[in-house]
Amino acid sequence: MLYQKNAARSLSKELFENPTSEYRGAPFWSWNCDVTEQMVDEQIDIYQKMGFGGFHIHARTGLETPYMGERFMELVKRADARAKEKGMLCYLYDEDRYPSGSAGGVVTEDLRYRQRFLVLTRNLSDAYCKDKETFDRQIEAGEKPIGYYVTSYQVTLDKDGCLKDYQRVAQDAQVPEGTLWHLYLRLSEESPWYNDQTYIDVLNKKAVERFVELTHERYYKALGEEFGRSVPSIFTDEPQMAGKFSFATPFADEDATLSFTDDMDETFAAAYGVHLLDILPEILWELPGGQVSVHRYHYHDHLAERFASAFSDTLGNWCEAHNLSLTGHFMSERTLFSQILALSESMRLYRSFQLPGIDILTDAKEFTTAKQAASVARQYGREGVMCECYGAMDWDFDFKGHKLQGDRLWTVERTLSLKAGGQEA
């Protein structure tokens, strides 16, 4: 769709010496003030003089023009028109700042769509609703409950801190052996970063569909005839599930948190034949004798599939149907450990991206990050990989640094077109 010249049998000298717009860098263009028509025109002219092939319109902190409002969309259309005049490309970005999914907090004004997670604690709390039914009723009444009680566990550890025994018990159970733990579902706290709302529940397909309605559909109404032409792609930035944080030591008394969504116990049971809430201690404590818990593996496998199907597939399928490429990157792609905390698995999440993407900031020396996305691009027959790079390097990052970082990316997968969020890689 974007790199049609890749189909040529050989690279022409003319294209190499003077690349067309799709082969040039396209930086994030921060809209972080009261954006005006004059500013749009002048800054696009500057980008052209600098040799860029286009730009990603990126709402950032300081934006005074109401995000996704009528004037904002008129300015986006003006930027696209100016880009066409200059033979450049107007790339879209799908969020007010980042991470993508809340539409500047509009999605999560509805508490049903807010990010949520499990808290396993030794402490009983009356701050939570007594059950999900009470929680749902309070939301319907316009209240803002923080979450609800789920279940409790008796957990017994051996001398090495491994699970000797565990079982679900009543909240007020008398525990003659081991310790009593209580499980709550909690909504993420409201934050100024999300315009006094919260992040989205990326495991909830209905929440993601609401995000598409508020963002992608509005862009389509304004620019749809240019999708796949002057507007080649839309960038999604750092989507993530609620972080998982286990205990520092198996005998610790601090709280642990786990990614979750309301119907996950049922969908887990449908997939694996056992209820997640029945085996949840195995996610946090080791089994004795070096045994491997298949339930722990299934937990992360199920999370990754829920994330991929609710978020990636919803966005990617919409883009495919509207002649637009989905690109961007996920949070914490760098290592398998960091992925487990925020994603469970990154490669599965790329499957519906027309242009899988990654993030390389601060001149980080990352290699598997790029290989993951390049591998998925090959497996699914995608035409390229996008990379957000050169970021957070300050103004003293010289040409040599840019060249070396681009070369490192290029050597990961020579035959793929690797395009930076800031420059040609």
CSV table of N, CA, C and O in Angstrom, one decimal, residues 65-177:
chain,number,residue,atom,x,y,z
A,65,THR,N,-6.0,23.8,21.4
A,65,THR,CA,-7.1,23.5,20.5
A,65,THR,C,-7.8,22.3,21.0
A,65,THR,O,-7.2,21.2,21.1
A,66,PRO,N,-9.1,22.3,21.3
A,66,PRO,CA,-9.8,21.1,21.8
A,66,PRO,C,-9.6,19.9,20.9
A,66,PRO,O,-9.8,19.9,19.7
A,67,TYR,N,-9.0,18.8,21.6
A,67,TYR,CA,-8.6,17.6,20.9
A,67,TYR,C,-9.8,17.0,20.2
A,67,TYR,O,-10.9,16.7,20.8
A,68,MET,N,-9.7,16.7,18.9
A,68,MET,CA,-10.7,16.0,18.1
A,68,MET,C,-12.0,16.8,17.9
A,68,MET,O,-13.0,16.3,17.4
A,69,GLY,N,-11.9,18.1,18.3
A,69,GLY,CA,-13.0,19.0,18.1
A,69,GLY,C,-13.1,19.5,16.7
A,69,GLY,O,-12.3,19.2,15.8
A,70,GLU,N,-14.1,20.3,16.4
A,70,GLU,CA,-14.3,20.8,15.0
A,70,GLU,C,-13.1,21.5,14.5
A,70,GLU,O,-12.7,21.3,13.3
A,71,ARG,N,-12.6,22.4,15.3
A,71,ARG,CA,-11.4,23.2,14.8
A,71,ARG,C,-10.2,22.3,14.7
A,71,ARG,O,-9.4,22.5,13.7
A,72,PHE,N,-10.0,21.4,15.6
A,72,PHE,CA,-8.9,20.5,15.5
A,72,PHE,C,-8.9,19.7,14.1
A,72,PHE,O,-7.9,19.6,13.4
A,73,MET,N,-10.1,19.2,13.8
A,73,MET,CA,-10.3,18.5,12.6
A,73,MET,C,-10.1,19.3,11.3
A,73,MET,O,-9.5,18.9,10.3
A,74,GLU,N,-10.5,20.6,11.4
A,74,GLU,CA,-10.3,21.5,10.3
A,74,GLU,C,-8.8,21.7,10.1
A,74,GLU,O,-8.3,21.8,8.9
A,75,LEU,N,-8.0,21.8,11.1
A,75,LEU,CA,-6.6,22.0,11.0
A,75,LEU,C,-5.9,20.8,10.5
A,75,LEU,O,-4.9,20.8,9.8
A,76,VAL,N,-6.4,19.6,10.9
A,76,VAL,CA,-5.9,18.3,10.3
A,76,VAL,C,-6.1,18.3,8.8
A,76,VAL,O,-5.2,17.9,8.1
A,77,LYS,N,-7.3,18.7,8.4
A,77,LYS,CA,-7.6,18.7,7.0
A,77,LYS,C,-6.7,19.7,6.2
A,77,LYS,O,-6.2,19.5,5.1
A,78,ARG,N,-6.4,20.8,6.9
A,78,ARG,CA,-5.5,21.8,6.3
A,78,ARG,C,-4.1,21.3,6.1
A,78,ARG,O,-3.4,21.5,5.1
A,79,ALA,N,-3.7,20.6,7.2
A,79,ALA,CA,-2.3,20.0,7.1
A,79,ALA,C,-2.2,18.9,6.0
A,79,ALA,O,-1.2,18.9,5.3
A,80,ASP,N,-3.3,18.1,5.8
A,80,ASP,CA,-3.3,17.2,4.7
A,80,ASP,C,-3.2,17.9,3.4
A,80,ASP,O,-2.5,17.5,2.5
A,81,ALA,N,-4.0,18.9,3.2
A,81,ALA,CA,-4.1,19.7,2.0
A,81,ALA,C,-2.7,20.3,1.7
A,81,ALA,O,-2.2,20.2,0.5
A,82,ARG,N,-2.1,20.8,2.7
A,82,ARG,CA,-0.7,21.4,2.5
A,82,ARG,C,0.3,20.4,2.1
A,82,ARG,O,1.2,20.6,1.3
A,83,ALA,N,0.2,19.2,2.8
A,83,ALA,CA,1.1,18.1,2.5
A,83,ALA,C,1.0,17.7,1.0
A,83,ALA,O,2.0,17.5,0.3
A,84,LYS,N,-0.3,17.6,0.5
A,84,LYS,CA,-0.5,17.2,-0.9
A,84,LYS,C,0.1,18.2,-1.8
A,84,LYS,O,0.7,17.9,-2.8
A,85,GLU,N,0.0,19.5,-1.5
A,85,GLU,CA,0.6,20.6,-2.3
A,85,GLU,C,2.1,20.4,-2.4
A,85,GLU,O,2.7,20.7,-3.5
A,86,LYS,N,2.7,19.9,-1.3
A,86,LYS,CA,4.2,19.7,-1.3
A,86,LYS,C,4.7,18.3,-1.7
A,86,LYS,O,5.9,18.0,-1.6
A,87,GLY,N,3.7,17.5,-2.1
A,87,GLY,CA,4.1,16.1,-2.4
A,87,GLY,C,4.5,15.3,-1.2
A,87,GLY,O,5.3,14.4,-1.3
A,88,MET,N,4.0,15.6,0.0
A,88,MET,CA,4.3,15.0,1.2
A,88,MET,C,3.1,14.1,1.7
A,88,MET,O,2.1,14.1,1.1
A,89,LEU,N,3.4,13.4,2.8
A,89,LEU,CA,2.3,12.5,3.4
A,89,LEU,C,1.9,13.0,4.8
A,89,LEU,O,2.8,13.5,5.6
A,90,CYS,N,0.7,12.9,5.0
A,90,CYS,CA,0.1,13.3,6.3
A,90,CYS,C,-0.3,12.0,7.1
A,90,CYS,O,-1.3,11.4,6.8
A,91,TYR,N,0.6,11.6,8.1
A,91,TYR,CA,0.3,10.5,8.9
A,91,TYR,C,-0.5,10.8,10.1
A,91,TYR,O,-0.3,11.9,10.7
A,92,LEU,N,-1.4,10.0,10.5
A,92,LEU,CA,-2.3,10.3,11.7
A,92,LEU,C,-1.7,9.6,12.9
A,92,LEU,O,-0.9,8.6,12.9
A,93,TYR,N,-2.1,10.1,14.1
A,93,TYR,CA,-1.8,9.5,15.4
A,93,TYR,C,-3.1,9.5,16.2
A,93,TYR,O,-3.9,10.4,16.1
A,94,ASP,N,-3.3,8.4,16.9
A,94,ASP,CA,-4.7,8.1,17.4
A,94,ASP,C,-5.0,8.5,18.8
A,94,ASP,O,-6.0,8.0,19.4
A,95,GLU,N,-4.2,9.4,19.4
A,95,GLU,CA,-4.5,9.7,20.8
A,95,GLU,C,-4.0,11.1,21.2
A,95,GLU,O,-3.3,11.7,20.5
A,96,ASP,N,-4.6,11.6,22.3
A,96,ASP,CA,-4.2,12.8,23.0
A,96,ASP,C,-3.0,12.4,23.9
A,96,ASP,O,-3.3,11.8,25.0
A,97,ARG,N,-1.8,12.7,23.4
A,97,ARG,CA,-0.6,12.2,24.1
A,97,ARG,C,-0.5,10.6,23.9
A,97,ARG,O,-0.6,10.2,22.8
A,98,TYR,N,-0.4,9.9,25.0
A,98,TYR,CA,-0.2,8.5,24.9
A,98,TYR,C,-0.4,7.9,26.4
A,98,TYR,O,-0.4,8.7,27.3
A,99,PRO,N,-0.7,6.7,26.6
A,99,PRO,CA,-0.8,5.6,25.6
A,99,PRO,C,-2.2,5.6,24.9
A,99,PRO,O,-3.1,6.2,25.4
A,100,SER,N,-2.3,5.0,23.8
A,100,SER,CA,-3.5,5.1,22.9
A,100,SER,C,-4.6,4.2,23.5
A,100,SER,O,-4.4,3.2,24.1
A,101,GLY,N,-5.8,4.7,23.3
A,101,GLY,CA,-7.0,4.0,23.7
A,101,GLY,C,-8.1,4.7,24.4
A,101,GLY,O,-9.2,4.3,24.4
A,102,SER,N,-7.8,5.8,25.1
A,102,SER,CA,-8.8,6.5,25.9
A,102,SER,C,-9.4,7.6,25.2
A,102,SER,O,-10.4,8.2,25.7
A,103,ALA,N,-8.9,8.0,24.0
A,103,ALA,CA,-9.4,9.2,23.3
A,103,ALA,C,-9.4,10.4,24.1
A,103,ALA,O,-10.4,11.2,24.2
A,104,GLY,N,-8.3,10.7,24.8
A,104,GLY,CA,-8.2,11.8,25.6
A,104,GLY,C,-9.1,11.7,26.9
A,104,GLY,O,-9.4,12.7,27.5
A,105,GLY,N,-9.4,10.5,27.3
A,105,GLY,CA,-10.2,10.3,28.4
A,105,GLY,C,-11.7,10.2,28.2
A,105,GLY,O,-12.5,9.9,29.1
A,106,VAL,N,-12.2,10.5,26.9
A,106,VAL,CA,-13.6,10.4,26.6
A,106,VAL,C,-14.1,9.0,26.7
A,106,VAL,O,-15.2,8.8,27.2
A,107,VAL,N,-13.4,8.0,26.3
A,107,VAL,CA,-13.8,6.6,26.4
A,107,VAL,C,-14.1,6.3,27.8
A,107,VAL,O,-15.1,5.6,28.2
A,108,THR,N,-13.2,6.6,28.7
A,108,THR,CA,-13.2,6.2,30.1
A,108,THR,C,-14.0,7.1,31.0
A,108,THR,O,-14.0,6.9,32.2
A,109,GLU,N,-14.7,8.0,30.4
A,109,GLU,CA,-15.8,8.7,31.2
A,109,GLU,C,-16.8,7.6,31.6
A,109,GLU,O,-17.5,7.8,32.6
A,110,ASP,N,-16.9,6.6,30.8
A,110,ASP,CA,-17.8,5.4,31.1
A,110,ASP,C,-17.0,4.4,32.0
A,110,ASP,O,-16.0,3.9,31.5
A,111,LEU,N,-17.3,4.3,33.2
A,111,LEU,CA,-16.5,3.4,34.1
A,111,LEU,C,-16.4,2.0,33.7
A,111,LEU,O,-15.5,1.2,34.0
A,112,ARG,N,-17.4,1.5,32.8
A,112,ARG,CA,-17.3,0.1,32.3
A,112,ARG,C,-16.1,-0.1,31.5
A,112,ARG,O,-15.7,-1.2,31.3
A,113,TYR,N,-15.6,1.0,30.9
A,113,TYR,CA,-14.5,0.9,30.0
A,113,TYR,C,-13.1,1.2,30.6
A,113,TYR,O,-12.1,1.2,29.9
A,114,ARG,N,-13.1,1.4,31.9
A,114,ARG,CA,-11.8,1.8,32.5
A,114,ARG,C,-10.9,0.6,32.8
A,114,ARG,O,-11.4,-0.5,33.0
A,115,GLN,N,-9.6,0.8,32.7
A,115,GLN,CA,-8.7,-0.2,33.0
A,115,GLN,C,-8.9,-0.7,34.4
A,115,GLN,O,-9.2,0.0,35.3
A,116,ARG,N,-8.7,-2.0,34.6
A,116,ARG,CA,-9.0,-2.6,35.9
A,116,ARG,C,-7.9,-3.8,36.1
A,116,ARG,O,-7.3,-4.3,35.2
A,117,PHE,N,-7.7,-4.1,37.4
A,117,PHE,CA,-6.8,-5.2,37.7
A,117,PHE,C,-7.1,-5.8,39.0
A,117,PHE,O,-8.0,-5.3,39.8
A,118,LEU,N,-6.5,-7.0,39.3
A,118,LEU,CA,-6.7,-7.6,40.6
A,118,LEU,C,-5.7,-7.2,41.6
A,118,LEU,O,-4.5,-7.0,41.2
A,119,VAL,N,-6.1,-7.1,42.8
A,119,VAL,CA,-5.2,-6.8,43.9
A,119,VAL,C,-5.4,-8.0,44.9
A,119,VAL,O,-6.5,-8.2,45.4
A,120,LEU,N,-4.3,-8.7,45.2
A,120,LEU,CA,-4.3,-9.7,46.2
A,120,LEU,C,-3.6,-9.1,47.5
A,120,LEU,O,-2.4,-8.7,47.4
A,121,THR,N,-4.3,-9.1,48.6
A,121,THR,CA,-3.8,-8.4,49.8
A,121,THR,C,-4.2,-9.2,51.0
A,121,THR,O,-5.1,-10.0,51.1
A,122,ARG,N,-3.4,-9.0,52.1
A,122,ARG,CA,-3.7,-9.6,53.4
A,122,ARG,C,-4.8,-8.8,54.1
A,122,ARG,O,-5.3,-9.3,55.1
A,123,ASN,N,-5.1,-7.6,53.6
A,123,ASN,CA,-5.9,-6.7,54.4
A,123,ASN,C,-7.3,-6.6,53.8
A,123,ASN,O,-7.6,-6.5,52.6
A,124,LEU,N,-8.3,-6.8,54.7
A,124,LEU,CA,-9.7,-6.5,54.3
A,124,LEU,C,-9.9,-5.0,54.2
A,124,LEU,O,-9.3,-4.2,54.9
A,125,SER,N,-10.8,-4.6,53.3
A,125,SER,CA,-11.1,-3.2,53.1
A,125,SER,C,-12.6,-3.0,52.8
A,125,SER,O,-13.2,-3.8,52.0
A,126,ASP,N,-13.1,-2.0,53.5
A,126,ASP,CA,-14.5,-1.7,53.2
A,126,ASP,C,-14.7,-0.6,52.1
A,126,ASP,O,-15.8,-0.1,51.9
A,127,ALA,N,-13.6,-0.2,51.5
A,127,ALA,CA,-13.6,0.8,50.4
A,127,ALA,C,-14.2,0.2,49.1
A,127,ALA,O,-14.6,0.9,48.2
A,128,TYR,N,-14.2,-1.2,49.0
A,128,TYR,CA,-14.7,-1.8,47.8
A,128,TYR,C,-16.2,-2.2,48.0
A,128,TYR,O,-16.6,-2.5,49.1
A,129,CYS,N,-16.8,-2.4,46.8
A,129,CYS,CA,-18.2,-3.0,46.9
A,129,CYS,C,-18.1,-4.4,47.3
A,129,CYS,O,-17.1,-5.1,47.1
A,130,LYS,N,-19.2,-4.9,47.9
A,130,LYS,CA,-19.2,-6.3,48.5
A,130,LYS,C,-19.2,-7.3,47.4
A,130,LYS,O,-18.7,-8.5,47.6
A,131,ASP,N,-19.6,-7.0,46.1
A,131,ASP,CA,-19.6,-7.9,45.0
A,131,ASP,C,-19.8,-7.1,43.7
A,131,ASP,O,-20.0,-5.9,43.7
A,132,LYS,N,-19.7,-7.9,42.6
A,132,LYS,CA,-19.8,-7.2,41.3
A,132,LYS,C,-21.2,-6.6,41.0
A,132,LYS,O,-21.3,-5.6,40.4
A,133,GLU,N,-22.2,-7.3,41.5
A,133,GLU,CA,-23.6,-6.8,41.3
A,133,GLU,C,-23.8,-5.4,41.9
A,133,GLU,O,-24.3,-4.5,41.3
A,134,THR,N,-23.2,-5.3,43.1
A,134,THR,CA,-23.3,-3.9,43.8
A,134,THR,C,-22.5,-2.9,43.0
A,134,THR,O,-22.9,-1.8,42.9
A,135,PHE,N,-21.3,-3.3,42.6
A,135,PHE,CA,-20.5,-2.5,41.8
A,135,PHE,C,-21.2,-2.0,40.5
A,135,PHE,O,-21.2,-0.8,40.2
A,136,ASP,N,-21.8,-2.9,39.8
A,136,ASP,CA,-22.5,-2.5,38.6
A,136,ASP,C,-23.7,-1.6,38.9
A,136,ASP,O,-23.9,-0.6,38.1
A,137,ARG,N,-24.4,-1.8,39.9
A,137,ARG,CA,-25.5,-1.0,40.3
A,137,ARG,C,-25.1,0.4,40.6
A,137,ARG,O,-25.7,1.4,40.2
A,138,GLN,N,-24.0,0.6,41.3
A,138,GLN,CA,-23.5,1.9,41.6
A,138,GLN,C,-23.0,2.6,40.4
A,138,GLN,O,-23.3,3.9,40.3
A,139,ILE,N,-22.4,1.9,39.4
A,139,ILE,CA,-22.0,2.6,38.2
A,139,ILE,C,-23.3,3.1,37.4
A,139,ILE,O,-23.3,4.2,36.9
A,140,GLU,N,-24.3,2.2,37.3
A,140,GLU,CA,-25.5,2.6,36.7
A,140,GLU,C,-26.2,3.8,37.3
A,140,GLU,O,-26.9,4.6,36.7
A,141,ALA,N,-26.0,4.0,38.6
A,141,ALA,CA,-26.6,5.1,39.4
A,141,ALA,C,-25.7,6.3,39.3
A,141,ALA,O,-26.1,7.4,39.9
A,142,GLY,N,-24.6,6.3,38.5
A,142,GLY,CA,-23.8,7.4,38.3
A,142,GLY,C,-22.7,7.6,39.4
A,142,GLY,O,-22.0,8.7,39.5
A,143,GLU,N,-22.5,6.6,40.3
A,143,GLU,CA,-21.5,6.7,41.3
A,143,GLU,C,-20.2,6.2,40.7
A,143,GLU,O,-20.1,5.8,39.6
A,144,LYS,N,-19.1,6.4,41.6
A,144,LYS,CA,-17.8,6.0,41.1
A,144,LYS,C,-17.1,5.0,42.1
A,144,LYS,O,-16.2,5.4,42.9
A,145,PRO,N,-17.6,3.8,42.2
A,145,PRO,CA,-16.9,2.8,43.1
A,145,PRO,C,-15.5,2.5,42.6
A,145,PRO,O,-15.2,2.6,41.4
A,146,ILE,N,-14.6,2.2,43.5
A,146,ILE,CA,-13.2,1.9,43.1
A,146,ILE,C,-13.1,0.4,42.7
A,146,ILE,O,-12.1,0.1,42.0
A,147,GLY,N,-14.0,-0.4,43.0
A,147,GLY,CA,-13.9,-1.8,42.6
A,147,GLY,C,-14.8,-2.7,43.5
A,147,GLY,O,-15.7,-2.2,44.2
A,148,TYR,N,-14.5,-4.0,43.5
A,148,TYR,CA,-15.3,-4.9,44.3
A,148,TYR,C,-14.6,-6.2,44.8
A,148,TYR,O,-13.5,-6.5,44.2
A,149,TYR,N,-15.1,-6.7,45.8
A,149,TYR,CA,-14.5,-8.0,46.4
A,149,TYR,C,-14.8,-9.1,45.4
A,149,TYR,O,-15.9,-9.3,44.9
A,150,VAL,N,-13.8,-10.0,45.3
A,150,VAL,CA,-13.9,-11.1,44.4
A,150,VAL,C,-13.9,-12.5,45.2
A,150,VAL,O,-14.9,-13.2,45.1
A,151,THR,N,-12.9,-12.8,45.9
A,151,THR,CA,-12.8,-14.0,46.7
A,151,THR,C,-11.7,-13.9,47.7
A,151,THR,O,-11.0,-12.9,47.7
A,152,SER,N,-11.5,-15.0,48.4
A,152,SER,CA,-10.4,-15.1,49.4
A,152,SER,C,-9.7,-16.5,49.3
A,152,SER,O,-10.3,-17.4,48.7
A,153,TYR,N,-8.5,-16.6,49.8
A,153,TYR,CA,-7.7,-17.8,49.7
A,153,TYR,C,-7.0,-18.1,51.0
A,153,TYR,O,-6.5,-17.2,51.7
A,154,GLN,N,-6.9,-19.4,51.3
A,154,GLN,CA,-6.0,-19.9,52.3
A,154,GLN,C,-4.8,-20.4,51.5
A,154,GLN,O,-4.9,-21.2,50.7
A,155,VAL,N,-3.6,-19.8,51.9
A,155,VAL,CA,-2.4,-20.1,51.2
A,155,VAL,C,-1.4,-20.6,52.2
A,155,VAL,O,-1.1,-20.0,53.2
A,156,THR,N,-0.9,-21.9,52.0
A,156,THR,CA,0.1,-22.4,52.8
A,156,THR,C,1.4,-22.7,52.0
A,156,THR,O,1.4,-23.3,51.0
A,157,LEU,N,2.5,-22.2,52.6
A,157,LEU,CA,3.8,-22.3,51.9
A,157,LEU,C,4.7,-23.3,52.7
A,157,LEU,O,4.6,-23.4,53.9
A,158,ASP,N,5.6,-23.9,52.0
A,158,ASP,CA,6.6,-24.8,52.6
A,158,ASP,C,7.8,-23.9,53.1
A,158,ASP,O,7.8,-22.7,52.9
A,159,LYS,N,8.8,-24.5,53.7
A,159,LYS,CA,9.9,-23.8,54.2
A,159,LYS,C,10.7,-23.0,53.1
A,159,LYS,O,11.4,-22.0,53.4
A,160,ASP,N,10.6,-23.4,51.9
A,160,ASP,CA,11.3,-22.8,50.8
A,160,ASP,C,10.4,-21.7,50.1
A,160,ASP,O,10.8,-21.0,49.1
A,161,GLY,N,9.2,-21.5,50.6
A,161,GLY,CA,8.4,-20.4,50.1
A,161,GLY,C,7.5,-20.9,48.9
A,161,GLY,O,7.0,-20.1,48.2
A,162,CYS,N,7.5,-22.2,48.6
A,162,CYS,CA,6.7,-22.8,47.5
A,162,CYS,C,5.3,-23.2,48.1
A,162,CYS,O,5.1,-23.4,49.3
A,163,LEU,N,4.4,-23.3,47.1
A,163,LEU,CA,3.0,-23.6,47.5
A,163,LEU,C,2.9,-25.0,48.0
A,163,LEU,O,3.1,-26.0,47.3
A,164,LYS,N,2.5,-25.1,49.3
A,164,LYS,CA,2.3,-26.4,49.9
A,164,LYS,C,0.8,-26.8,49.6
A,164,LYS,O,0.5,-27.9,49.3
A,165,ASP,N,-0.1,-25.8,49.8
A,165,ASP,CA,-1.5,-26.0,49.6
A,165,ASP,C,-2.2,-24.6,49.4
A,165,ASP,O,-1.7,-23.6,49.9
A,166,TYR,N,-3.3,-24.6,48.7
A,166,TYR,CA,-4.1,-23.4,48.7
A,166,TYR,C,-5.5,-23.8,48.3
A,166,TYR,O,-5.8,-24.8,47.7
A,167,GLN,N,-6.5,-22.9,48.7
A,167,GLN,CA,-7.9,-23.2,48.3
A,167,GLN,C,-8.6,-21.9,48.5
A,167,GLN,O,-8.2,-21.0,49.3
A,168,ARG,N,-9.7,-21.8,47.8
A,168,ARG,CA,-10.6,-20.6,48.0
A,168,ARG,C,-11.4,-20.8,49.2
A,168,ARG,O,-11.9,-21.9,49.5
A,169,VAL,N,-11.6,-19.7,50.0
A,169,VAL,CA,-12.3,-19.8,51.3
A,169,VAL,C,-13.2,-18.6,51.4
A,169,VAL,O,-13.1,-17.6,50.6
A,170,ALA,N,-14.1,-18.6,52.4
A,170,ALA,CA,-14.9,-17.4,52.7
A,170,ALA,C,-14.0,-16.3,53.2
A,170,ALA,O,-13.0,-16.5,53.8
A,171,GLN,N,-14.6,-15.1,53.1
A,171,GLN,CA,-13.9,-13.9,53.5
A,171,GLN,C,-13.5,-13.9,55.0
A,171,GLN,O,-12.5,-13.4,55.4
A,172,ASP,N,-14.4,-14.5,55.8
A,172,ASP,CA,-14.2,-14.5,57.2
A,172,ASP,C,-13.8,-15.9,57.7
A,172,ASP,O,-13.9,-16.2,58.9
A,173,ALA,N,-13.1,-16.6,56.9
A,173,ALA,CA,-12.7,-18.0,57.2
A,173,ALA,C,-11.7,-18.0,58.3
A,173,ALA,O,-10.8,-17.1,58.4
A,174,GLN,N,-11.7,-19.0,59.2
A,174,GLN,CA,-10.7,-19.2,60.2
A,174,GLN,C,-9.6,-20.1,59.6
A,174,GLN,O,-9.9,-21.2,59.1
A,175,VAL,N,-8.4,-19.6,59.5
A,175,VAL,CA,-7.3,-20.3,58.9
A,175,VAL,C,-6.3,-20.9,59.9
A,175,VAL,O,-5.5,-20.1,60.4
A,176,PRO,N,-6.4,-22.2,60.2
A,176,PRO,CA,-5.5,-22.8,61.2
A,176,PRO,C,-4.1,-22.9,60.7
A,176,PRO,O,-3.2,-23.0,61.5
A,177,GLU,N,-3.9,-23.0,59.4
A,177,GLU,CA,-2.6,-23.1,58.8
A,177,GLU,C,-2.4,-22.2,57.6
A,177,GLU,O,-3.4,-22.0,56.9
